[in-house]
Amino acid sequence: MIFSINTFRIEDSYKNGPSSRLPSISNTGTTCSKKASNMVQVKEQPDSLKLDDHLSGRSFGSKKPKSAEDEGPSLLELSGYNLKRQEFEIEYDNDVEQLLADMEFKETDTQEERELKLRVLRIYSKRLDERKRRKDFILERNLLYPSPFEEQLSQEEKDLCRQYDVYMCFHSKEEHEELLNTVVSEHRILKRIHELKEKQLCREIRLPAPHYLRMLEFMTIQMMSGNINQKSHAYSFFQIEPTKIDRVYDMLLEKGMVQQ
């Protein structure tokens, strides 16, 4: 199959039949960049690529073990927490002691001055209580160490969990873990639904999965660069039926990869 920056030629055939499965984007992705001759030769992917292979790459416990050098500094080291002193290198509200730096009770103080200084001490005490509360929360929730639950997740799923950190203080540890489990499960189900929709689309329009993925990638690049703003703009890039281009375009918008 050959395509240039001006024309993207797709063989309108369905070699694998209706039972062909959608392969992984990571296995079939091909950059649509210019060459010196503005022409790129692309080899078709083997028929053995399947959607199930793509999904198995995201299963639990499938990550390759990393050496200590590759992992870099631990979360405990990055936090600056000293286990022996049970203190952070930089505490919460770290400059609160400056309130008392120059304060001194004198026998010559008036009643108003003494009351003012006592009020400053009460404010200082409350701020220390808040510092202790935050530190205790971190230690009780074991936040200085990687979460065993998140070690099984993909980076995309970890980023999703980070969005719910703000609710942690309103839940018990068990309640928050249950929330994250539900969020990740929902995310995987929705992702699986999108994959099955793409598989069904390829069957309905009789478009081989590798060709579909290349079209999806090429259209994404062109839409982000402003060359494609509506369906009709994509017709000149592909030598297939416009109705098929419309279906791929609609799927691209449904996946949320670009905004119309």
CSV table of N, CA and C in Angstrom, one decimal, residues 24-109:
chain,number,residue,atom,x,y,z
A,24,SER,N,-3.5,-4.1,17.8
A,24,SER,CA,-3.1,-3.0,18.6
A,24,SER,C,-2.6,-1.8,17.8
A,25,ILE,N,-2.9,-0.6,18.2
A,25,ILE,CA,-2.4,0.6,17.6
A,25,ILE,C,-0.8,0.6,17.7
A,26,SER,N,-0.4,0.1,18.9
A,26,SER,CA,1.1,0.2,19.1
A,26,SER,C,1.8,-0.8,18.2
A,27,ASN,N,1.1,-1.9,17.7
A,27,ASN,CA,1.7,-2.8,16.8
A,27,ASN,C,1.6,-2.4,15.3
A,28,THR,N,0.6,-1.6,15.0
A,28,THR,CA,0.4,-1.2,13.6
A,28,THR,C,0.5,0.2,13.3
A,29,GLY,N,0.8,1.1,14.3
A,29,GLY,CA,0.9,2.5,14.1
A,29,GLY,C,2.0,2.8,13.1
A,30,THR,N,1.7,3.7,12.1
A,30,THR,CA,2.7,4.2,11.2
A,30,THR,C,2.7,5.6,11.0
A,31,THR,N,3.7,6.3,11.3
A,31,THR,CA,3.7,7.8,11.2
A,31,THR,C,3.6,8.2,9.8
A,32,CYS,N,2.7,9.3,9.6
A,32,CYS,CA,2.4,9.8,8.3
A,32,CYS,C,3.3,11.0,8.0
A,33,SER,N,4.6,10.9,8.1
A,33,SER,CA,5.5,12.0,7.9
A,33,SER,C,6.0,12.0,6.5
A,34,LYS,N,6.5,13.2,6.1
A,34,LYS,CA,7.0,13.4,4.7
A,34,LYS,C,8.4,12.8,4.6
A,35,LYS,N,8.6,12.2,3.4
A,35,LYS,CA,10.0,11.7,3.0
A,35,LYS,C,10.5,12.7,2.0
A,36,ALA,N,11.7,12.6,1.6
A,36,ALA,CA,12.3,13.5,0.7
A,36,ALA,C,11.5,13.4,-0.7
A,37,SER,N,11.0,12.3,-1.0
A,37,SER,CA,10.3,12.2,-2.3
A,37,SER,C,8.8,12.3,-2.1
A,38,ASN,N,8.3,12.6,-0.8
A,38,ASN,CA,6.9,12.8,-0.6
A,38,ASN,C,6.1,11.5,-0.8
A,39,MET,N,6.8,10.3,-0.7
A,39,MET,CA,6.2,9.0,-1.0
A,39,MET,C,6.7,8.1,0.0
A,40,VAL,N,5.8,7.3,0.6
A,40,VAL,CA,6.2,6.4,1.7
A,40,VAL,C,5.7,5.0,1.3
A,41,GLN,N,6.5,4.0,1.5
A,41,GLN,CA,6.2,2.6,1.2
A,41,GLN,C,5.8,2.0,2.6
A,42,VAL,N,4.6,1.4,2.7
A,42,VAL,CA,4.2,0.8,3.9
A,42,VAL,C,3.9,-0.6,3.7
A,43,LYS,N,4.5,-1.5,4.6
A,43,LYS,CA,4.2,-2.9,4.5
A,43,LYS,C,3.0,-3.2,5.4
A,44,GLU,N,2.1,-4.0,4.8
A,44,GLU,CA,0.9,-4.4,5.6
A,44,GLU,C,1.3,-5.3,6.7
A,45,GLN,N,0.5,-5.2,7.8
A,45,GLN,CA,0.8,-6.0,9.0
A,45,GLN,C,0.4,-7.4,8.8
A,46,PRO,N,1.0,-8.4,9.5
A,46,PRO,CA,0.6,-9.8,9.3
A,46,PRO,C,-0.8,-10.0,9.8
A,47,ASP,N,-1.5,-11.0,9.3
A,47,ASP,CA,-2.9,-11.3,9.6
A,47,ASP,C,-3.0,-11.8,11.0
A,48,SER,N,-1.9,-12.2,11.7
A,48,SER,CA,-2.0,-12.8,13.0
A,48,SER,C,-2.3,-11.8,14.1
A,49,LEU,N,-2.2,-10.5,13.8
A,49,LEU,CA,-2.5,-9.4,14.8
A,49,LEU,C,-3.9,-9.5,15.1
A,50,LYS,N,-4.2,-9.5,16.5
A,50,LYS,CA,-5.6,-9.6,16.9
A,50,LYS,C,-5.9,-8.6,18.0
A,51,LEU,N,-7.1,-8.3,18.2
A,51,LEU,CA,-7.5,-7.4,19.3
A,51,LEU,C,-7.2,-8.0,20.6
A,52,ASP,N,-7.3,-9.3,20.8
A,52,ASP,CA,-7.0,-10.0,22.1
A,52,ASP,C,-5.6,-9.8,22.4
A,53,ASP,N,-4.7,-9.8,21.4
A,53,ASP,CA,-3.3,-9.5,21.7
A,53,ASP,C,-3.0,-8.1,22.3
A,54,HIS,N,-3.8,-7.2,21.7
A,54,HIS,CA,-3.7,-5.8,22.2
A,54,HIS,C,-4.2,-5.7,23.7
A,55,LEU,N,-5.3,-6.4,24.0
A,55,LEU,CA,-5.8,-6.3,25.4
A,55,LEU,C,-4.9,-7.0,26.3
A,56,SER,N,-4.2,-8.1,25.9
A,56,SER,CA,-3.4,-8.9,26.8
A,56,SER,C,-2.2,-8.1,27.2
A,57,GLY,N,-1.8,-7.1,26.4
A,57,GLY,CA,-0.7,-6.2,26.8
A,57,GLY,C,-1.0,-5.3,27.9
A,58,ARG,N,-2.2,-5.2,28.3
A,58,ARG,CA,-2.6,-4.3,29.4
A,58,ARG,C,-3.1,-5.1,30.6
A,59,SER,N,-2.8,-6.4,30.7
A,59,SER,CA,-3.3,-7.2,31.8
A,59,SER,C,-2.4,-7.0,33.0
A,60,PHE,N,-2.9,-7.4,34.2
A,60,PHE,CA,-2.2,-7.2,35.5
A,60,PHE,C,-0.9,-8.0,35.5
A,61,GLY,N,0.1,-7.5,36.1
A,61,GLY,CA,1.3,-8.2,36.3
A,61,GLY,C,2.1,-8.5,35.1
A,62,SER,N,1.9,-7.7,34.0
A,62,SER,CA,2.6,-8.0,32.7
A,62,SER,C,3.8,-7.1,32.5
A,63,LYS,N,4.1,-6.2,33.5
A,63,LYS,CA,5.2,-5.3,33.3
A,63,LYS,C,6.5,-6.0,33.5
A,64,LYS,N,7.5,-5.6,32.8
A,64,LYS,CA,8.8,-6.2,33.0
A,64,LYS,C,9.5,-5.6,34.2
A,65,PRO,N,10.2,-6.5,35.0
A,65,PRO,CA,10.8,-6.1,36.2
A,65,PRO,C,11.9,-5.0,35.9
A,66,LYS,N,12.0,-4.0,36.8
A,66,LYS,CA,13.0,-3.0,36.6
A,66,LYS,C,14.0,-3.1,37.7
A,67,SER,N,15.2,-2.7,37.3
A,67,SER,CA,16.3,-2.7,38.3
A,67,SER,C,16.2,-1.5,39.1
A,68,ALA,N,16.9,-1.5,40.3
A,68,ALA,CA,16.8,-0.4,41.2
A,68,ALA,C,17.3,0.9,40.6
A,69,GLU,N,18.3,0.8,39.7
A,69,GLU,CA,18.9,2.0,39.0
A,69,GLU,C,17.9,2.6,38.1
A,70,ASP,N,17.1,1.8,37.4
A,70,ASP,CA,16.1,2.3,36.4
A,70,ASP,C,14.9,3.0,37.1
A,71,GLU,N,14.6,2.5,38.4
A,71,GLU,CA,13.5,3.1,39.1
A,71,GLU,C,13.7,4.5,39.6
A,72,GLY,N,15.0,4.9,39.8
A,72,GLY,CA,15.3,6.2,40.3
A,72,GLY,C,15.0,6.3,41.8
A,73,PRO,N,14.9,7.6,42.3
A,73,PRO,CA,14.7,7.8,43.7
A,73,PRO,C,13.3,7.3,44.1
A,74,SER,N,13.2,6.8,45.3
A,74,SER,CA,11.9,6.3,45.8
A,74,SER,C,11.0,7.4,46.2
A,75,LEU,N,9.7,7.1,46.4
A,75,LEU,CA,8.7,8.1,46.8
A,75,LEU,C,9.1,8.7,48.2
A,76,LEU,N,9.6,7.9,49.0
A,76,LEU,CA,10.0,8.3,50.4
A,76,LEU,C,11.1,9.3,50.3
A,77,GLU,N,12.1,9.0,49.4
A,77,GLU,CA,13.2,10.0,49.3
A,77,GLU,C,12.8,11.3,48.7
A,78,LEU,N,11.9,11.2,47.7
A,78,LEU,CA,11.4,12.4,47.1
A,78,LEU,C,10.6,13.3,48.0
A,79,SER,N,9.9,12.7,49.0
A,79,SER,CA,9.1,13.4,49.9
A,79,SER,C,10.0,14.2,50.9
A,80,GLY,N,11.2,13.8,51.1
A,80,GLY,CA,12.1,14.5,52.1
A,80,GLY,C,11.8,14.1,53.5
A,81,TYR,N,11.1,12.9,53.7
A,81,TYR,CA,10.8,12.5,55.1
A,81,TYR,C,11.9,11.8,55.7
A,82,ASN,N,12.2,12.1,57.0
A,82,ASN,CA,13.3,11.5,57.8
A,82,ASN,C,12.6,10.5,58.8
A,83,LEU,N,12.8,9.2,58.5
A,83,LEU,CA,12.1,8.2,59.4
A,83,LEU,C,12.6,8.3,60.8
A,84,LYS,N,13.9,8.6,61.1
A,84,LYS,CA,14.4,8.6,62.4
A,84,LYS,C,13.9,9.8,63.2
A,85,ARG,N,13.8,10.9,62.6
A,85,ARG,CA,13.3,12.1,63.3
A,85,ARG,C,11.8,12.2,63.1
A,86,GLN,N,11.2,11.5,62.2
A,86,GLN,CA,9.8,11.5,61.9
A,86,GLN,C,9.3,13.0,61.5
A,87,GLU,N,10.2,13.5,60.7
A,87,GLU,CA,9.9,14.9,60.2
A,87,GLU,C,10.2,15.0,58.7
A,88,PHE,N,9.5,15.9,58.1
A,88,PHE,CA,9.8,16.2,56.7
A,88,PHE,C,10.9,17.3,56.6
A,89,GLU,N,11.7,17.2,55.6
A,89,GLU,CA,12.7,18.3,55.4
A,89,GLU,C,12.1,19.7,55.3
A,90,ILE,N,11.0,19.7,54.6
A,90,ILE,CA,10.2,20.9,54.5
A,90,ILE,C,8.8,20.6,55.0
A,91,GLU,N,8.4,21.1,56.1
A,91,GLU,CA,7.1,20.8,56.7
A,91,GLU,C,6.0,21.6,56.1
A,92,TYR,N,4.8,21.2,56.4
A,92,TYR,CA,3.7,22.0,56.0
A,92,TYR,C,3.7,23.3,56.8
A,93,ASP,N,3.4,24.5,56.1
A,93,ASP,CA,3.5,25.8,56.8
A,93,ASP,C,4.8,26.0,57.4
A,94,ASN,N,5.9,25.8,56.6
A,94,ASN,CA,7.2,25.7,57.1
A,94,ASN,C,7.7,27.0,57.8
A,95,ASP,N,7.2,28.1,57.5
A,95,ASP,CA,7.7,29.4,58.1
A,95,ASP,C,6.8,29.8,59.3
A,96,VAL,N,6.0,29.0,59.8
A,96,VAL,CA,5.1,29.4,60.9
A,96,VAL,C,5.9,29.9,62.1
A,97,GLU,N,7.1,29.3,62.3
A,97,GLU,CA,7.9,29.8,63.5
A,97,GLU,C,8.3,31.2,63.4
A,98,GLN,N,8.3,31.8,62.2
A,98,GLN,CA,8.6,33.2,62.1
A,98,GLN,C,7.7,34.1,62.9
A,99,LEU,N,6.5,33.6,63.2
A,99,LEU,CA,5.6,34.4,64.0
A,99,LEU,C,6.1,34.7,65.4
A,100,LEU,N,6.9,33.8,65.9
A,100,LEU,CA,7.4,33.9,67.3
A,100,LEU,C,8.9,34.4,67.3
A,101,ALA,N,9.5,34.5,66.2
A,101,ALA,CA,10.9,34.8,66.1
A,101,ALA,C,11.3,36.0,67.0
A,102,ASP,N,10.6,37.1,66.9
A,102,ASP,CA,11.0,38.3,67.6
A,102,ASP,C,10.0,38.7,68.7
A,103,MET,N,9.2,37.7,69.1
A,103,MET,CA,8.2,38.0,70.2
A,103,MET,C,8.8,37.7,71.6
A,104,GLU,N,8.6,38.6,72.5
A,104,GLU,CA,9.1,38.4,73.8
A,104,GLU,C,8.2,39.0,74.8
A,105,PHE,N,7.9,38.3,75.9
A,105,PHE,CA,7.0,38.8,77.0
A,105,PHE,C,7.9,39.6,77.9
A,106,LYS,N,7.5,40.8,78.2
A,106,LYS,CA,8.3,41.7,79.1
A,106,LYS,C,7.4,42.2,80.2
A,107,GLU,N,8.0,42.5,81.3
A,107,GLU,CA,7.3,43.0,82.5
A,107,GLU,C,6.6,44.4,82.2
A,108,THR,N,7.2,45.1,81.3
A,108,THR,CA,6.6,46.4,80.9
A,108,THR,C,5.5,46.3,79.9
A,109,ASP,N,5.1,45.1,79.5
A,109,ASP,CA,4.0,45.0,78.5
A,109,ASP,C,2.7,45.5,79.2
